[in-house]
Every structure is written in structure tokens, then in C-alpha cells.
Amino acid sequence: MHTHRYSQVLQLDIQGTPQAWITLAQAATHVARGAVAWAEGSGPLAVLRGGFNVPRGAPSVLEVPPIIALHGAAGVNLFDVVPAVTKTRLLRRDRHTCAYCGQVQAERALQCEHIVPASRGGAWSWMNLVAACAACNGRKADRTPEEAGMPLVYLPYVPSRFESFLLEGRHIRADVHEWLAARLPKHSRLH
């Protein structure tokens, strides 16, 4: 099996809730086992050719869609699972924009800034972190935005399950991106 430009498949539960990004090989196994309830996408992500199927008298061909929903119930309601905060996801959520001066910056020039400083019990969480440039982060220092006289130009929020999969920033096909984007909440900054 050769590597494809897009090698990740979006795995959903039968209700259409994103579960995980899985490898082409994992997805092919689900397809071959008949575990796929339904699929989405504008054509296969990959067409895999196997050995010779004797009963059919033809070579084996397995088409792997870019989005697959598996039979069976998910073990956990993933809408109750808060996606993990990482610098990359946070900066993407905030569109690489400093929460204090509003300037769009390169990823390397931005920092994850605690609204309530960590030294004062501020958590590493979606609701207490924003993107900030080094200058604003230094100016705000160990104070709240109110104490520093630096109001936020946008408010933090917890990304939805669909946003979380887009925030990972994987190299995904346009049809998969559109499928996820069509399910974003109205307030999402990713529109």
C-alpha cells in the first residue's frame, strides 16, 4: 500500500459524531470487515488492490472513503469530552490574532496567554487562555486584563467536537473539510 497525499480517514460513530482520525490501513480493515454503516466524501480516498479473489474470479479492490461511520454505539458521549488544549489548536481557534492588540501574527510570534495568571490559580483551559503577542503578554504581565487596563478584543470559548477536528490542522481533503465545516456552531470563528 503506497502512501497517499491524504492518509487520514475521519471515523464517525453511527450518529455522525467524529471519533478519531484513523490511518488508511485502519479504515481499510473496517471496510473489509463490513463494519462501515455509511460513508461520506466525493469519491474514495484510496483504491487498494489486493490479491486475486478466486470465488469472484477477479482481483480484489477495496475503496476507502475519506469519512466512515461505524456500526454500533460509541462507548462515551463525545460531546461531553472537552478537546485537549494545545498551542496549535488555541492559536487556530483565535485565528492567530492577539486578544489584546488585535494584530494577526505568525504562529511563532504568538504565545498562549492566561487571562487569570497561572500564578494566581488561572487554569490551562479553553476559557482562560487566549493568543497574545509577546509585547502584549509582557505588558499585561502578572495581572488580569482589568488590572492591566487591557480589555480582550474577543472572548475565549470551548471548541465544539467538529471544530476540534478542524483545529488539529491536519492536511485533509476539501470534501472532508467542508463536511466538518457544515456542522460548526453558528458562533464558531472557523467559518
GROMACS .gro file of C-alpha atoms in nm:
model
  191
    1MET     CA    1   0.000   0.000   0.000
    2HIS     CA    2   0.164   0.327  -0.104
    3THR     CA    3   0.119   0.647   0.094
    4HIS     CA    4  -0.142   0.888  -0.026
    5ARG     CA    5  -0.132   1.266  -0.005
    6TYR     CA    6  -0.427   1.248   0.234
    7SER     CA    7  -0.365   0.948   0.453
    8GLN     CA    8  -0.613   1.014   0.734
    9VAL     CA    9  -0.974   0.899   0.740
   10LEU     CA   10  -1.233   1.069   0.962
   11GLN     CA   11  -1.404   0.799   1.171
   12LEU     CA   12  -1.755   0.876   1.298
   13ASP     CA   13  -2.000   0.689   1.516
   14ILE     CA   14  -2.327   0.579   1.357
   15GLN     CA   15  -2.488   0.915   1.456
   16GLY     CA   16  -2.218   1.107   1.269
   17THR     CA   17  -2.014   1.227   1.567
   18PRO     CA   18  -1.639   1.248   1.494
   19GLN     CA   19  -1.449   0.982   1.691
   20ALA     CA   20  -1.094   0.993   1.561
   21TRP     CA   21  -0.858   1.043   1.270
   22ILE     CA   22  -0.751   0.693   1.168
   23THR     CA   23  -0.495   0.561   0.922
   24LEU     CA   24  -0.582   0.437   0.577
   25ALA     CA   25  -0.489   0.084   0.691
   26GLN     CA   26  -0.727   0.102   0.990
   27ALA     CA   27  -1.007   0.233   0.766
   28ALA     CA   28  -0.941  -0.041   0.508
   29THR     CA   29  -0.977  -0.301   0.785
   30HIS     CA   30  -1.317  -0.153   0.887
   31VAL     CA   31  -1.433  -0.154   0.522
   32ALA     CA   32  -1.313  -0.512   0.464
   33ARG     CA   33  -1.483  -0.636   0.785
   34GLY     CA   34  -1.814  -0.475   0.684
   35ALA     CA   35  -1.807  -0.251   0.993
   36VAL     CA   36  -1.892   0.067   0.797
   37ALA     CA   37  -2.258   0.175   0.836
   38TRP     CA   38  -2.231   0.467   0.594
   39ALA     CA   39  -1.968   0.683   0.429
   40GLU     CA   40  -1.928   1.040   0.303
   41GLY     CA   41  -1.698   1.218   0.062
   42SER     CA   42  -1.678   1.297  -0.307
   43GLY     CA   43  -1.513   0.969  -0.401
   44PRO     CA   44  -1.269   0.726  -0.244
   45LEU     CA   45  -0.966   0.849  -0.053
   46ALA     CA   46  -0.781   0.545  -0.186
   47VAL     CA   47  -0.840   0.240  -0.401
   48LEU     CA   48  -0.641  -0.052  -0.265
   49ARG     CA   49  -0.568  -0.352  -0.478
   50GLY     CA   50  -0.514  -0.683  -0.306
   51GLY     CA   51  -0.468  -1.038  -0.425
   52PHE     CA   52  -0.688  -1.242  -0.656
   53ASN     CA   53  -1.041  -1.319  -0.534
   54VAL     CA   54  -1.094  -1.681  -0.652
   55PRO     CA   55  -1.474  -1.702  -0.596
   56ARG     CA   56  -1.528  -1.383  -0.797
   57GLY     CA   57  -1.256  -1.465  -1.047
   58ALA     CA   58  -1.123  -1.109  -1.028
   59PRO     CA   59  -0.856  -0.906  -0.847
   60SER     CA   60  -0.961  -0.773  -0.503
   61VAL     CA   61  -1.027  -0.400  -0.496
   62LEU     CA   62  -1.112  -0.207  -0.179
   63GLU     CA   63  -1.233   0.153  -0.199
   64VAL     CA   64  -1.169   0.351   0.119
   65PRO     CA   65  -1.390   0.662   0.163
   66PRO     CA   66  -1.248   0.973   0.340
   67ILE     CA   67  -1.526   0.968   0.605
   68ILE     CA   68  -1.665   0.645   0.754
   69ALA     CA   69  -1.934   0.587   1.017
   70LEU     CA   70  -1.904   0.261   1.206
   71HIS     CA   71  -2.185   0.031   1.324
   72GLY     CA   72  -2.252   0.014   1.698
   73ALA     CA   73  -2.283   0.269   1.974
   74ALA     CA   74  -1.995   0.485   2.089
   75GLY     CA   75  -1.874   0.392   2.437
   76VAL     CA   76  -1.881   0.754   2.550
   77ASN     CA   77  -2.082   1.063   2.458
   78LEU     CA   78  -1.805   1.259   2.292
   79PHE     CA   79  -1.999   1.585   2.319
   80ASP     CA   80  -1.921   1.561   2.693
   81VAL     CA   81  -1.547   1.529   2.623
   82VAL     CA   82  -1.367   1.864   2.615
   83PRO     CA   83  -1.095   1.864   2.347
   84ALA     CA   84  -0.743   1.899   2.487
   85VAL     CA   85  -0.588   2.246   2.472
   86THR     CA   86  -0.268   2.266   2.269
   87LYS     CA   87  -0.088   2.577   2.149
   88THR     CA   88  -0.161   2.495   1.784
   89ARG     CA   89  -0.533   2.440   1.846
   90LEU     CA   90  -0.561   2.752   2.063
   91LEU     CA   91  -0.388   2.976   1.806
   92ARG     CA   92  -0.611   2.836   1.530
   93ARG     CA   93  -0.923   2.890   1.742
   94ASP     CA   94  -0.815   3.252   1.791
   95ARG     CA   95  -0.721   3.289   1.422
   96HIS     CA   96  -0.360   3.382   1.509
   97THR     CA   97  -0.490   3.713   1.646
   98CYS     CA   98  -0.359   3.875   1.965
   99ALA     CA   99  -0.650   3.906   2.211
  100TYR     CA  100  -0.522   4.245   2.332
  101CYS     CA  101  -0.399   4.443   2.030
  102GLY     CA  102  -0.594   4.256   1.760
  103GLN     CA  103  -0.288   4.207   1.537
  104VAL     CA  104  -0.268   3.888   1.330
  105GLN     CA  105   0.074   3.731   1.385
  106ALA     CA  106   0.274   3.428   1.271
  107GLU     CA  107   0.238   3.123   1.495
  108ARG     CA  108   0.595   3.152   1.625
  109ALA     CA  109   0.532   3.513   1.735
  110LEU     CA  110   0.228   3.424   1.948
  111GLN     CA  111   0.201   3.283   2.296
  112CYS     CA  112  -0.074   3.113   2.495
  113GLU     CA  113  -0.171   3.379   2.747
  114HIS     CA  114  -0.352   3.313   3.076
  115ILE     CA  115  -0.635   3.565   3.126
  116VAL     CA  116  -0.623   3.499   3.501
  117PRO     CA  117  -0.247   3.448   3.557
  118ALA     CA  118  -0.129   3.095   3.636
  119SER     CA  119   0.048   3.233   3.945
  120ARG     CA  120  -0.297   3.333   4.076
  121GLY     CA  121  -0.464   2.998   4.009
  122GLY     CA  122  -0.557   3.060   3.645
  123ALA     CA  123  -0.612   2.729   3.468
  124TRP     CA  124  -0.464   2.600   3.140
  125SER     CA  125  -0.812   2.580   2.985
  126TRP     CA  126  -1.003   2.695   2.677
  127MET     CA  127  -1.189   2.959   2.884
  128ASN     CA  128  -0.875   3.104   3.047
  129LEU     CA  129  -0.635   3.106   2.750
  130VAL     CA  130  -0.609   3.336   2.451
  131ALA     CA  131  -0.348   3.404   2.185
  132ALA     CA  132  -0.125   3.702   2.263
  133CYS     CA  133   0.179   3.861   2.102
  134ALA     CA  134   0.495   3.880   2.314
  135ALA     CA  135   0.465   4.260   2.358
  136CYS     CA  136   0.110   4.245   2.494
  137ASN     CA  137   0.182   3.939   2.704
  138GLY     CA  138   0.482   4.118   2.859
  139ARG     CA  139   0.283   4.438   2.916
  140LYS     CA  140  -0.007   4.253   3.083
  141ALA     CA  141   0.242   4.059   3.297
  142ASP     CA  142   0.105   3.902   3.614
  143ARG     CA  143  -0.224   4.097   3.613
  144THR     CA  144  -0.580   4.040   3.494
  145PRO     CA  145  -0.690   4.231   3.181
  146GLU     CA  146  -0.888   4.471   3.407
  147GLU     CA  147  -0.588   4.541   3.632
  148ALA     CA  148  -0.367   4.598   3.327
  149GLY     CA  149  -0.625   4.818   3.152
  150MET     CA  150  -0.609   4.580   2.852
  151PRO     CA  151  -0.958   4.459   2.761
  152LEU     CA  152  -0.990   4.149   2.543
  153VAL     CA  153  -1.082   4.219   2.179
  154TYR     CA  154  -1.257   3.877   2.162
  155LEU     CA  155  -1.375   3.622   2.415
  156PRO     CA  156  -1.246   3.267   2.460
  157TYR     CA  157  -1.476   2.968   2.407
  158VAL     CA  158  -1.461   2.589   2.423
  159PRO     CA  159  -1.449   2.447   2.067
  160SER     CA  160  -1.719   2.203   1.962
  161ARG     CA  161  -1.635   1.845   1.868
  162PHE     CA  162  -1.647   1.936   1.496
  163GLU     CA  163  -1.425   2.244   1.548
  164SER     CA  164  -1.177   2.034   1.743
  165PHE     CA  165  -1.123   1.806   1.443
  166LEU     CA  166  -1.062   2.109   1.217
  167LEU     CA  167  -0.834   2.276   1.474
  168GLU     CA  168  -0.593   1.982   1.462
  169GLY     CA  169  -0.483   2.130   1.131
  170ARG     CA  170  -0.426   1.801   0.954
  171HIS     CA  171  -0.387   1.804   0.579
  172ILE     CA  172  -0.739   1.695   0.484
  173ARG     CA  173  -0.927   1.681   0.158
  174ALA     CA  174  -1.160   1.968   0.072
  175ASP     CA  175  -1.471   1.745   0.088
  176VAL     CA  176  -1.383   1.632   0.443
  177HIS     CA  177  -1.314   1.993   0.548
  178GLU     CA  178  -1.650   2.102   0.403
  179TRP     CA  179  -1.832   1.815   0.579
  180LEU     CA  180  -1.689   1.923   0.917
  181ALA     CA  181  -1.734   2.297   0.846
  182ALA     CA  182  -2.103   2.245   0.759
  183ARG     CA  183  -2.155   2.116   1.115
  184LEU     CA  184  -1.984   2.401   1.302
  185PRO     CA  185  -2.186   2.600   1.556
  186LYS     CA  186  -2.305   2.942   1.433
  187HIS     CA  187  -2.067   3.128   1.671
  188SER     CA  188  -1.755   2.945   1.551
  189ARG     CA  189  -1.460   3.159   1.443
  190LEU     CA  190  -1.368   2.889   1.193
  191HIS     CA  191  -1.642   2.991   0.946
   0.00000   0.00000   0.00000
